[in-house]
Amino acid sequence: MAILTRLTRTPATSWLSLRKQLFSSPRRHAALIRRGMASGHPETTRLDFLVIGGGSGGLAGARRASELGASAAVIESHRLGGTCVNVGCVPKKVMWNAAVHAEYLHDHSDYGFEVGSVRFSWEALKAKRDAYISHLNRIYHNNLDKAKVQNIQGHARFTNDPEPTVEVNGRKYTAPHILIATGGQPTVLSNADIPGGNLGITSDGFFELETLPKRTVIVGAGYIAVEMAGILSTLGSKTSMIIRQSGVLRNFDSFISTNCTKELQNSGVDLWKNSQVKSVCKAEGGLEVTVVTKDPERKNDEEKTSTIQEVDCLLWAIGREPNTSGLNVAAAGLEMDERGHIVVDEFQNTSRPGIYAVGDVCGKALLTPVAIAAGRKLAHRLFEGKKDSKLDYSSIPTVVFSHPPIGTVGLTEEEAIRARGKENVKVYKTSFTPMYHAITSRKSQCIMKLVCEGKEEKVVGLHMQGLGCDEMLQGFAVAIKMGATKADFDKTVAIHPTSSEEFVTMR
């Protein structure tokens, strides 16, 4: 036990070399563990780094810590990979790819191809998608084994022990450094919230659908609702979106919000603006969704009640919540915000020394690469002595896989004006038809905006929607992270003919 105590207190700069000396053989490592277990805590396993949650952030942090010489373990109750791999980014992108294929089918004749009847099989796509996800799950398991990170299957729960400890399947685990990376989950409505609310599914349930719904109603206006609506509608489901206000993606730049709302409507999505679901009930032909609509601009008008009938898929996409249920965070004494997220500082420290949190459970920048980067930065700080290692949360690029896709990085025009004043903000924007659509009957616009700040016109925001914007964003995000100005964009020679050249030719 004394050896273990000295190990955890050794300066991080010599962590790797010391571990090689102490744990040069499996027998010596096991002896150290048994000695720790025998000195007053026979049921407790001790490690250097204990991670709760086998999603993107937790796995990245654990593997990097192990590379740096720490003994690490990951506790996960479900499949490895978390939301992103199992019910998020990855399977969603597969479905979006399929929807893009469906879009291109409409353009074949315009490009000279004569195609006959084309049949889409949701069942075949789902089988291939699920097999791919299972393959990724196996890769994650193998990667943990290769990195010598222990995989503990089960639910973790903090105990009331003096030092931070969790219990899994009746066994206790502790470490000088414990990372919470449990992610988030979709907000679920019950019958108490809305009569019949439990008749709907969430984005998790979307990936369990065995067949393509004929009639879909999606409730919500965020990026998950937009992506789900685009996929289902494009693949052939008659789709309605119920949104509380007049547009979708209200937290994005207004230029993007307005255009995305228009693109959804142009693609055939039935948009119910200024509306809310009042109740849901089962009927012979499917679900009946009762909707209340009231235009805020017409204050004297009464609420209008309507019913959408024969609905076979009602999808709630109304937000996400931190996944802390059953974790017993109260026993750990962690500070939480009003929505239940774990409060952390810029170094991912919680209010309890030795306990950290990364990813969606913190409620900030809910993106897979953010959790991965934060987990790795934390590992370098704890086990490599890089005391200033932390993630910079500014100018994080993100893509919405709508139809067409959206790319955005940095401040919106509205945010820039609030931060610097309207007189210090200059905006450049354009809207055009991409060359791909020059000869197609189906049309889709591409819009672009640069938000610049100060006399030097530093580019602090870049926003776009159109064909290829998803793959276009990463390079521009690097330039903005490096502090590029409008003049730097102007000095760059355009690539012709592309949509991206518009960003370096704006006036």
Short mmCIF file of C-alpha atoms in Angstrom, two decimals:
data_model
loop_
_atom_site.label_atom_id
_atom_site.label_comp_id
_atom_site.label_asym_id
_atom_site.label_seq_id
_atom_site.Cartn_x
_atom_site.Cartn_y
_atom_site.Cartn_z
CA MET A 1 0.00 0.00 0.00
CA ALA A 2 2.89 2.31 0.79
CA ILE A 3 4.32 1.67 -2.67
CA LEU A 4 0.98 2.50 -4.25
CA THR A 5 0.68 5.71 -2.29
CA ARG A 6 4.12 6.83 -3.38
CA LEU A 7 3.27 5.99 -6.97
CA THR A 8 0.24 8.22 -7.09
CA ARG A 9 2.18 11.09 -5.60
CA THR A 10 5.18 10.85 -7.90
CA PRO A 11 5.54 13.87 -10.25
CA ALA A 12 3.79 13.16 -13.52
CA THR A 13 6.91 13.81 -15.59
CA SER A 14 8.46 10.53 -14.34
CA TRP A 15 5.24 8.50 -14.34
CA LEU A 16 6.06 6.33 -17.32
CA SER A 17 9.59 5.41 -16.25
CA LEU A 18 8.51 4.66 -12.68
CA ARG A 19 5.67 2.42 -13.82
CA LYS A 20 8.05 0.46 -16.03
CA GLN A 21 10.21 -0.19 -12.97
CA LEU A 22 7.38 -1.07 -10.62
CA PHE A 23 5.21 -3.04 -13.01
CA SER A 24 7.90 -4.67 -15.12
CA SER A 25 6.22 -8.05 -14.58
CA PRO A 26 2.56 -9.08 -14.27
CA ARG A 27 3.29 -10.86 -10.98
CA ARG A 28 4.70 -7.72 -9.35
CA HIS A 29 1.71 -5.67 -10.57
CA ALA A 30 -0.73 -8.24 -9.18
CA ALA A 31 1.14 -8.33 -5.89
CA LEU A 32 0.83 -4.58 -5.55
CA ILE A 33 -2.91 -4.78 -6.17
CA ARG A 34 -3.35 -7.59 -3.64
CA ARG A 35 -1.29 -5.68 -1.06
CA GLY A 36 -3.58 -2.68 -1.51
CA MET A 37 -6.63 -4.89 -1.22
CA ALA A 38 -5.33 -6.53 1.93
CA SER A 39 -4.69 -3.36 3.91
CA GLY A 40 -8.12 -2.50 5.22
CA HIS A 41 -10.02 -2.49 1.92
CA PRO A 42 -10.08 -6.12 0.79
CA GLU A 43 -12.87 -5.57 -1.73
CA THR A 44 -11.38 -2.52 -3.49
CA THR A 45 -9.35 -2.65 -6.70
CA ARG A 46 -6.96 0.26 -7.16
CA LEU A 47 -5.90 1.77 -10.44
CA ASP A 48 -4.21 4.96 -11.59
CA PHE A 49 -7.05 6.12 -13.83
CA LEU A 50 -10.67 4.99 -13.65
CA VAL A 51 -13.06 6.04 -16.41
CA ILE A 52 -16.83 5.81 -16.09
CA GLY A 53 -18.31 5.60 -19.56
CA GLY A 54 -17.06 3.79 -22.66
CA GLY A 55 -18.00 6.45 -25.19
CA SER A 56 -15.73 8.60 -27.33
CA GLY A 57 -14.35 10.81 -24.56
CA GLY A 58 -13.86 8.08 -21.99
CA LEU A 59 -12.17 5.67 -24.38
CA ALA A 60 -9.85 8.37 -25.73
CA GLY A 61 -8.83 9.45 -22.24
CA ALA A 62 -8.27 5.91 -20.98
CA ARG A 63 -6.20 4.80 -23.97
CA ARG A 64 -4.05 7.92 -23.89
CA ALA A 65 -3.49 7.53 -20.13
CA SER A 66 -2.42 3.92 -20.68
CA GLU A 67 0.00 5.01 -23.43
CA LEU A 68 1.51 7.38 -20.87
CA GLY A 69 2.06 4.55 -18.40
CA ALA A 70 -1.03 4.66 -16.18
CA SER A 71 -3.02 1.58 -15.20
CA ALA A 72 -6.49 2.36 -16.55
CA ALA A 73 -9.94 0.83 -16.68
CA VAL A 74 -13.17 1.75 -18.43
CA ILE A 75 -16.56 0.99 -16.90
CA GLU A 76 -19.40 0.62 -19.42
CA SER A 77 -22.84 -0.93 -19.04
CA HIS A 78 -23.74 -1.06 -22.73
CA ARG A 79 -21.85 -1.37 -26.00
CA LEU A 80 -18.52 0.39 -26.34
CA GLY A 81 -18.46 3.53 -28.47
CA GLY A 82 -21.21 5.46 -26.72
CA THR A 83 -23.88 7.47 -28.47
CA CYS A 84 -21.78 8.39 -31.50
CA VAL A 85 -20.96 4.87 -32.61
CA ASN A 86 -24.17 3.12 -31.60
CA VAL A 87 -27.09 5.55 -31.91
CA GLY A 88 -25.58 8.79 -33.16
CA CYS A 89 -23.07 10.18 -35.65
CA VAL A 90 -21.96 6.96 -37.30
CA PRO A 91 -25.26 5.15 -38.04
CA LYS A 92 -26.85 8.55 -38.78
CA LYS A 93 -24.20 9.24 -41.44
CA VAL A 94 -24.94 5.86 -43.03
CA MET A 95 -28.62 6.80 -43.26
CA TRP A 96 -27.76 10.27 -44.59
CA ASN A 97 -25.56 8.70 -47.25
CA ALA A 98 -28.51 6.58 -48.32
CA ALA A 99 -30.71 9.67 -48.50
CA VAL A 100 -28.11 11.43 -50.66
CA HIS A 101 -28.27 8.49 -53.06
CA ALA A 102 -32.03 8.94 -53.23
CA GLU A 103 -31.55 12.62 -54.10
CA TYR A 104 -29.10 11.85 -56.88
CA LEU A 105 -31.54 9.37 -58.41
CA HIS A 106 -33.77 12.36 -59.26
CA ASP A 107 -30.92 13.89 -61.24
CA HIS A 108 -29.88 10.87 -63.32
CA SER A 109 -32.00 11.71 -66.35
CA ASP A 110 -30.71 15.30 -66.33
CA TYR A 111 -27.19 13.91 -66.64
CA GLY A 112 -28.14 11.57 -69.47
CA PHE A 113 -28.71 8.33 -67.59
CA GLU A 114 -31.85 6.33 -68.31
CA VAL A 115 -32.82 4.38 -65.22
CA GLY A 116 -35.75 2.09 -64.73
CA SER A 117 -37.71 1.42 -61.61
CA VAL A 118 -35.52 1.62 -58.49
CA ARG A 119 -36.60 -0.07 -55.27
CA PHE A 120 -35.25 0.98 -51.89
CA SER A 121 -34.93 -1.62 -49.13
CA TRP A 122 -34.79 -0.17 -45.62
CA GLU A 123 -34.34 -3.71 -44.34
CA ALA A 124 -31.19 -4.32 -46.42
CA LEU A 125 -29.72 -0.96 -45.41
CA LYS A 126 -30.43 -1.55 -41.72
CA ALA A 127 -28.80 -4.99 -41.82
CA LYS A 128 -25.61 -3.61 -43.38
CA ARG A 129 -25.59 -0.62 -41.04
CA ASP A 130 -26.02 -2.75 -37.92
CA ALA A 131 -23.31 -5.14 -39.06
CA TYR A 132 -20.95 -2.19 -39.52
CA ILE A 133 -21.71 -0.90 -36.01
CA SER A 134 -21.09 -4.36 -34.53
CA HIS A 135 -17.77 -4.40 -36.38
CA LEU A 136 -16.86 -1.06 -34.80
CA ASN A 137 -17.82 -2.39 -31.35
CA ARG A 138 -15.36 -5.26 -31.82
CA ILE A 139 -12.65 -2.83 -32.91
CA TYR A 140 -13.16 -0.79 -29.73
CA HIS A 141 -12.84 -3.94 -27.62
CA ASN A 142 -9.66 -4.94 -29.44
CA ASN A 143 -8.22 -1.44 -29.08
CA LEU A 144 -8.74 -1.54 -25.31
CA ASP A 145 -7.04 -4.93 -25.15
CA LYS A 146 -4.10 -3.69 -27.22
CA ALA A 147 -3.78 -0.63 -24.99
CA LYS A 148 -3.95 -2.85 -21.87
CA VAL A 149 -6.98 -0.96 -20.59
CA GLN A 150 -9.29 -3.06 -18.43
CA ASN A 151 -12.91 -3.22 -19.64
CA ILE A 152 -15.35 -3.49 -16.73
CA GLN A 153 -18.90 -4.35 -17.79
CA GLY A 154 -21.64 -2.94 -15.56
CA HIS A 155 -23.17 0.16 -13.97
CA ALA A 156 -20.91 2.34 -11.82
CA ARG A 157 -22.22 3.94 -8.66
CA PHE A 158 -20.31 6.24 -6.32
CA THR A 159 -20.09 5.01 -2.75
CA ASN A 160 -19.85 6.88 0.55
CA ASP A 161 -16.22 5.88 1.11
CA PRO A 162 -13.82 8.62 2.30
CA GLU A 163 -11.84 8.54 -0.95
CA PRO A 164 -13.64 8.64 -4.32
CA THR A 165 -14.80 5.08 -5.01
CA VAL A 166 -17.33 3.42 -7.30
CA GLU A 167 -19.05 0.09 -7.03
CA VAL A 168 -19.74 -2.14 -10.03
CA ASN A 169 -21.53 -5.48 -9.69
CA GLY A 170 -20.77 -5.56 -5.97
CA ARG A 171 -17.07 -4.83 -6.36
CA LYS A 172 -15.36 -1.55 -5.50
CA TYR A 173 -12.85 0.37 -7.61
CA THR A 174 -10.88 3.48 -6.75
CA ALA A 175 -8.15 5.64 -8.26
CA PRO A 176 -6.48 8.97 -7.56
CA HIS A 177 -8.01 10.13 -10.84
CA ILE A 178 -11.59 9.27 -11.79
CA LEU A 179 -13.12 10.53 -15.04
CA ILE A 180 -16.86 10.75 -15.62
CA ALA A 181 -17.62 10.46 -19.34
CA THR A 182 -21.14 9.06 -19.31
CA GLY A 183 -22.49 11.27 -22.10
CA GLY A 184 -26.12 12.15 -22.59
CA GLN A 185 -29.43 10.68 -23.67
CA PRO A 186 -32.52 11.94 -25.52
CA THR A 187 -35.18 13.69 -23.50
CA VAL A 188 -38.09 11.28 -23.08
CA LEU A 189 -41.67 12.44 -22.66
CA SER A 190 -44.12 10.58 -20.47
CA ASN A 191 -47.90 10.59 -20.40
CA ALA A 192 -47.67 13.03 -17.50
CA ASP A 193 -45.89 15.53 -19.77
CA ILE A 194 -48.23 15.08 -22.74
CA PRO A 195 -51.13 12.61 -22.87
CA GLY A 196 -49.91 9.74 -25.02
CA GLY A 197 -46.35 11.06 -25.01
CA ASN A 198 -44.88 7.60 -24.45
CA LEU A 199 -46.29 6.45 -27.80
CA GLY A 200 -43.45 8.26 -29.52
CA ILE A 201 -39.80 7.30 -29.92
CA THR A 202 -36.53 9.24 -29.70
CA SER A 203 -33.49 9.31 -31.96
CA ASP A 204 -32.35 6.13 -30.19
CA GLY A 205 -35.54 4.41 -31.34
CA PHE A 206 -35.03 5.63 -34.89
CA PHE A 207 -32.17 3.15 -35.26
CA GLU A 208 -34.44 0.32 -34.11
CA LEU A 209 -37.05 0.90 -36.83
CA GLU A 210 -37.39 -2.30 -38.87
CA THR A 211 -39.18 -0.66 -41.80
CA LEU A 212 -39.44 2.78 -43.38
CA PRO A 213 -42.42 4.58 -41.80
CA LYS A 214 -45.05 5.67 -44.30
CA ARG A 215 -46.10 8.65 -42.18
CA THR A 216 -43.72 10.38 -39.77
CA VAL A 217 -44.16 13.28 -37.36
CA ILE A 218 -41.02 14.78 -35.83
CA VAL A 219 -41.28 17.17 -32.90
CA GLY A 220 -38.37 19.57 -32.48
CA ALA A 221 -36.35 22.19 -34.34
CA GLY A 222 -32.75 21.34 -33.44
CA TYR A 223 -30.12 19.63 -35.55
CA ILE A 224 -31.29 16.10 -34.64
CA ALA A 225 -34.84 16.91 -35.72
CA VAL A 226 -33.57 18.47 -38.94
CA GLU A 227 -31.35 15.49 -39.75
CA MET A 228 -34.04 12.91 -38.98
CA ALA A 229 -36.61 14.80 -41.05
CA GLY A 230 -34.26 15.06 -44.01
CA ILE A 231 -33.38 11.37 -43.96
CA LEU A 232 -36.92 10.06 -43.58
CA SER A 233 -38.48 12.46 -46.07
CA THR A 234 -35.82 11.87 -48.73
CA LEU A 235 -36.10 8.09 -48.37
CA GLY A 236 -39.85 8.26 -48.96
CA SER A 237 -41.65 8.78 -45.67
CA LYS A 238 -44.28 11.52 -45.67
CA THR A 239 -42.81 13.72 -42.97
CA SER A 240 -44.12 16.58 -40.84
CA MET A 241 -42.10 18.68 -38.40
CA ILE A 242 -43.76 20.40 -35.46
CA ILE A 243 -41.76 23.40 -34.26
CA ARG A 244 -42.61 25.91 -31.55
CA GLN A 245 -41.47 28.98 -33.47
CA SER A 246 -41.18 30.02 -37.11
CA GLY A 247 -37.86 28.38 -38.01
CA VAL A 248 -35.45 25.56 -37.27
CA LEU A 249 -31.91 25.72 -35.84
CA ARG A 250 -32.61 28.91 -33.93
CA ASN A 251 -29.23 28.74 -32.13
CA PHE A 252 -27.41 28.96 -35.46
CA ASP A 253 -26.74 32.09 -37.47
CA SER A 254 -30.06 33.53 -38.67
CA PHE A 255 -28.82 33.24 -42.26
CA ILE A 256 -28.52 29.48 -41.80
CA SER A 257 -31.75 29.12 -39.82
CA THR A 258 -33.81 30.90 -42.47
CA ASN A 259 -32.27 28.98 -45.38
CA CYS A 260 -32.51 25.58 -43.72
CA THR A 261 -36.18 26.20 -42.95
CA LYS A 262 -36.75 27.04 -46.61
CA GLU A 263 -34.81 24.01 -47.85
CA LEU A 264 -36.86 21.68 -45.65
CA GLN A 265 -40.08 23.05 -47.06
CA ASN A 266 -38.77 22.93 -50.64
CA SER A 267 -37.83 19.27 -50.19
CA GLY A 268 -41.38 18.34 -49.22
CA VAL A 269 -41.25 18.34 -45.42
CA ASP A 270 -44.56 19.57 -44.00
CA LEU A 271 -43.57 22.27 -41.50
CA TRP A 272 -46.02 23.14 -38.70
CA LYS A 273 -44.76 26.46 -37.38
CA ASN A 274 -45.68 28.03 -34.03
CA SER A 275 -47.14 24.69 -33.01
CA GLN A 276 -47.01 22.23 -30.13
CA VAL A 277 -48.30 18.72 -29.58
CA LYS A 278 -51.32 18.68 -27.30
CA SER A 279 -51.96 14.95 -27.15
CA VAL A 280 -51.31 11.62 -28.85
CA CYS A 281 -53.62 8.64 -29.05
CA LYS A 282 -53.84 5.30 -30.80
CA ALA A 283 -56.40 4.84 -33.56
CA GLU A 284 -57.21 2.09 -36.02
CA GLY A 285 -55.00 3.55 -38.76
CA GLY A 286 -52.09 4.49 -36.51
CA LEU A 287 -51.36 7.33 -34.11
CA GLU A 288 -53.38 10.52 -34.04
CA VAL A 289 -51.32 13.56 -33.09
CA THR A 290 -53.32 16.59 -31.93
CA VAL A 291 -51.50 19.86 -32.58
CA VAL A 292 -52.18 23.36 -31.27
CA THR A 293 -51.05 26.30 -33.44
CA LYS A 294 -51.00 29.98 -32.55
CA ASP A 295 -49.24 32.71 -34.51
CA PRO A 296 -47.57 35.06 -31.99
CA GLU A 297 -47.87 37.93 -34.49
CA ARG A 298 -51.65 37.64 -34.38
CA LYS A 299 -52.37 38.04 -30.71
CA ASN A 300 -56.11 38.34 -31.18
CA ASP A 301 -56.40 35.06 -33.04
CA GLU A 302 -57.50 31.98 -31.16
CA GLU A 303 -55.50 28.78 -30.99
CA LYS A 304 -56.11 26.44 -33.89
CA THR A 305 -56.39 22.74 -33.08
CA SER A 306 -55.62 20.19 -35.79
CA THR A 307 -55.05 16.45 -35.96
CA ILE A 308 -52.43 14.57 -37.98
CA GLN A 309 -53.81 11.10 -38.60
CA GLU A 310 -52.44 7.68 -39.53
CA VAL A 311 -49.01 8.40 -38.08
CA ASP A 312 -46.85 5.29 -37.73
CA CYS A 313 -43.74 7.05 -36.38
CA LEU A 314 -43.82 9.91 -33.87
CA LEU A 315 -40.27 11.00 -33.05
CA TRP A 316 -39.49 13.34 -30.16
CA ALA A 317 -36.32 15.35 -30.85
CA ILE A 318 -36.74 17.95 -28.15
CA GLY A 319 -33.33 17.91 -26.52
CA ARG A 320 -30.85 15.79 -24.62
CA GLU A 321 -30.11 15.29 -20.94
CA PRO A 322 -26.93 14.35 -19.05
CA ASN A 323 -26.62 10.65 -18.38
CA THR A 324 -26.07 10.57 -14.62
CA SER A 325 -29.00 8.43 -13.50
CA GLY A 326 -27.90 5.80 -11.00
CA LEU A 327 -24.40 7.26 -10.72
CA ASN A 328 -25.11 8.59 -7.21
CA VAL A 329 -23.20 11.80 -7.84
CA ALA A 330 -24.52 13.15 -4.55
CA ALA A 331 -22.26 10.71 -2.71
CA ALA A 332 -19.30 12.12 -4.61
CA GLY A 333 -20.29 15.67 -3.66
CA LEU A 334 -20.21 16.99 -7.21
CA GLU A 335 -21.66 20.36 -8.15
CA MET A 336 -24.39 20.18 -10.80
CA ASP A 337 -26.08 22.91 -12.83
CA GLU A 338 -29.85 23.47 -13.03
CA ARG A 339 -30.18 20.95 -15.87
CA GLY A 340 -28.21 18.23 -14.12
CA HIS A 341 -24.91 18.64 -15.97
CA ILE A 342 -21.71 18.17 -14.00
CA VAL A 343 -20.00 21.52 -13.49
CA VAL A 344 -16.34 21.60 -14.52
CA ASP A 345 -13.67 24.27 -14.88
CA GLU A 346 -11.49 24.88 -17.95
CA PHE A 347 -9.30 21.90 -17.02
CA GLN A 348 -12.30 19.51 -16.71
CA ASN A 349 -11.97 19.49 -12.89
CA THR A 350 -15.21 18.94 -10.98
CA SER A 351 -15.87 20.38 -7.53
CA ARG A 352 -14.33 17.24 -5.97
CA PRO A 353 -10.53 16.93 -6.25
CA GLY A 354 -9.50 13.85 -8.19
CA ILE A 355 -12.79 13.61 -10.12
CA TYR A 356 -13.08 15.00 -13.64
CA ALA A 357 -15.72 15.07 -16.37
CA VAL A 358 -15.66 15.43 -20.16
CA GLY A 359 -18.17 15.31 -22.99
CA ASP A 360 -21.94 15.67 -23.09
CA VAL A 361 -22.35 15.11 -19.36
CA CYS A 362 -20.82 18.58 -18.91
CA GLY A 363 -23.38 20.19 -21.26
CA LYS A 364 -20.89 22.16 -23.35
CA ALA A 365 -20.22 21.67 -27.08
CA LEU A 366 -22.00 18.34 -27.39
CA LEU A 367 -19.80 16.90 -30.13
CA THR A 368 -17.83 13.67 -30.32
CA PRO A 369 -14.47 15.23 -31.34
CA VAL A 370 -14.79 17.66 -28.42
CA ALA A 371 -15.10 14.83 -25.91
CA ILE A 372 -12.19 12.98 -27.53
CA ALA A 373 -9.93 16.03 -27.48
CA ALA A 374 -10.85 16.92 -23.88
CA GLY A 375 -10.21 13.34 -22.71
CA ARG A 376 -6.78 13.24 -24.31
CA LYS A 377 -5.81 16.69 -23.05
CA LEU A 378 -6.76 15.61 -19.52
CA ALA A 379 -4.64 12.45 -19.77
CA HIS A 380 -1.60 14.48 -20.82
CA ARG A 381 -2.11 16.84 -17.90
CA LEU A 382 -2.48 14.07 -15.32
CA PHE A 383 0.11 11.59 -16.55
CA GLU A 384 2.65 13.54 -18.59
CA GLY A 385 3.09 16.59 -16.41
CA LYS A 386 1.64 19.02 -18.94
CA LYS A 387 -0.01 21.22 -16.34
CA ASP A 388 -1.48 23.62 -18.91
CA SER A 389 -2.97 20.90 -21.10
CA LYS A 390 -6.62 21.76 -21.71
CA LEU A 391 -9.06 22.01 -24.60
CA ASP A 392 -9.72 25.37 -26.21
CA TYR A 393 -13.50 25.49 -26.64
CA SER A 394 -13.50 28.47 -28.99
CA SER A 395 -14.11 28.20 -32.74
CA ILE A 396 -15.21 24.56 -32.75
CA PRO A 397 -16.42 23.53 -36.22
CA THR A 398 -19.62 21.54 -36.59
CA VAL A 399 -21.69 20.10 -39.41
CA VAL A 400 -25.41 19.43 -39.60
CA PHE A 401 -26.16 16.63 -42.04
CA SER A 402 -29.24 18.26 -43.44
CA HIS A 403 -30.15 18.33 -47.14
CA PRO A 404 -28.01 20.07 -48.26
CA PRO A 405 -25.49 19.92 -45.38
CA ILE A 406 -24.57 22.83 -43.12
CA GLY A 407 -21.07 23.78 -41.99
CA THR A 408 -20.40 26.38 -39.32
CA VAL A 409 -17.50 27.54 -37.15
CA GLY A 410 -17.03 30.47 -34.80
CA LEU A 411 -19.41 33.25 -33.86
CA THR A 412 -22.76 33.94 -35.45
CA GLU A 413 -23.37 37.47 -36.67
CA GLU A 414 -25.66 38.03 -33.70
CA GLU A 415 -23.05 36.79 -31.21
CA ALA A 416 -20.32 38.94 -32.75
CA ILE A 417 -22.49 42.07 -32.54
CA ARG A 418 -23.30 41.38 -28.89
CA ALA A 419 -19.62 40.87 -28.08
CA ARG A 420 -18.05 43.72 -30.06
CA GLY A 421 -20.85 46.07 -31.08
CA LYS A 422 -22.45 46.42 -34.49
CA GLU A 423 -20.00 49.11 -35.58
CA ASN A 424 -17.07 46.68 -35.16
CA VAL A 425 -18.59 43.81 -37.14
CA LYS A 426 -18.63 43.47 -40.92
CA VAL A 427 -20.40 40.67 -42.76
CA TYR A 428 -19.81 39.26 -46.23
CA LYS A 429 -22.33 36.84 -47.70
CA THR A 430 -23.43 35.26 -50.95
CA SER A 431 -26.09 32.94 -52.32
CA PHE A 432 -25.90 31.00 -55.57
CA THR A 433 -26.89 27.82 -57.38
CA PRO A 434 -24.03 25.27 -57.32
CA MET A 435 -22.75 24.21 -60.71
CA TYR A 436 -24.00 20.66 -60.09
CA HIS A 437 -27.56 21.97 -60.33
CA ALA A 438 -26.95 24.00 -63.49
CA ILE A 439 -28.54 21.28 -65.62
CA THR A 440 -30.83 19.57 -63.10
CA SER A 441 -34.53 20.18 -62.69
CA ARG A 442 -34.08 19.73 -58.94
CA LYS A 443 -32.52 22.86 -57.46
CA SER A 444 -30.81 23.64 -54.19
CA GLN A 445 -29.07 26.84 -53.17
CA CYS A 446 -25.67 27.31 -51.58
CA ILE A 447 -25.34 30.16 -49.09
CA MET A 448 -22.16 31.45 -47.43
CA LYS A 449 -21.33 34.05 -44.82
CA LEU A 450 -18.16 35.45 -43.28
CA VAL A 451 -18.39 37.32 -39.98
CA CYS A 452 -15.42 39.68 -39.53
CA GLU A 453 -14.38 41.75 -36.53
CA GLY A 454 -12.36 44.94 -36.03
CA LYS A 455 -10.32 47.09 -38.40
CA GLU A 456 -8.19 44.12 -39.43
CA GLU A 457 -11.38 42.20 -40.29
CA LYS A 458 -10.38 39.07 -38.45
CA VAL A 459 -12.69 36.25 -39.51
CA VAL A 460 -14.49 35.15 -36.34
CA GLY A 461 -17.34 33.23 -37.95
CA LEU A 462 -17.97 31.21 -41.09
CA HIS A 463 -21.35 29.74 -41.98
CA MET A 464 -22.58 27.86 -45.04
CA GLN A 465 -25.22 25.50 -46.38
CA GLY A 466 -24.99 23.73 -49.71
CA LEU A 467 -23.58 20.73 -51.56
CA GLY A 468 -20.17 19.79 -50.21
CA CYS A 469 -20.23 22.16 -47.24
CA ASP A 470 -19.72 19.24 -44.84
CA GLU A 471 -16.36 18.33 -46.36
CA MET A 472 -15.45 21.94 -47.09
CA LEU A 473 -15.50 23.18 -43.51
CA GLN A 474 -12.47 21.53 -41.92
CA GLY A 475 -9.85 23.46 -43.90
CA PHE A 476 -11.53 26.80 -43.32
CA ALA A 477 -11.79 25.96 -39.61
CA VAL A 478 -8.00 25.60 -39.45
CA ALA A 479 -7.56 29.03 -41.03
CA ILE A 480 -9.99 30.65 -38.59
CA LYS A 481 -8.35 28.92 -35.61
CA MET A 482 -5.04 30.41 -36.79
CA GLY A 483 -6.55 33.91 -36.81
CA ALA A 484 -7.05 34.44 -40.54
CA THR A 485 -8.34 37.81 -41.72
CA LYS A 486 -10.51 38.71 -44.68
CA ALA A 487 -7.32 39.89 -46.41
CA ASP A 488 -5.83 36.40 -45.97
CA PHE A 489 -8.88 34.92 -47.65
CA ASP A 490 -8.61 37.48 -50.47
CA LYS A 491 -4.92 36.68 -51.04
CA THR A 492 -5.72 32.99 -51.58
CA VAL A 493 -6.14 31.97 -55.21
CA ALA A 494 -9.52 30.41 -55.95
CA ILE A 495 -10.08 26.81 -57.06
CA HIS A 496 -12.36 26.88 -60.08
CA PRO A 497 -15.02 25.71 -60.64
CA THR A 498 -16.01 24.94 -57.04
CA SER A 499 -18.41 26.31 -54.49
CA SER A 500 -15.59 26.85 -52.00
CA GLU A 501 -13.97 29.51 -54.21
CA GLU A 502 -16.78 31.87 -53.23
CA PHE A 503 -15.19 32.30 -49.80
CA VAL A 504 -12.03 33.81 -51.30
CA THR A 505 -13.79 36.03 -53.84
CA MET A 506 -16.43 37.73 -51.62
CA ARG A 507 -16.67 41.51 -51.82
#
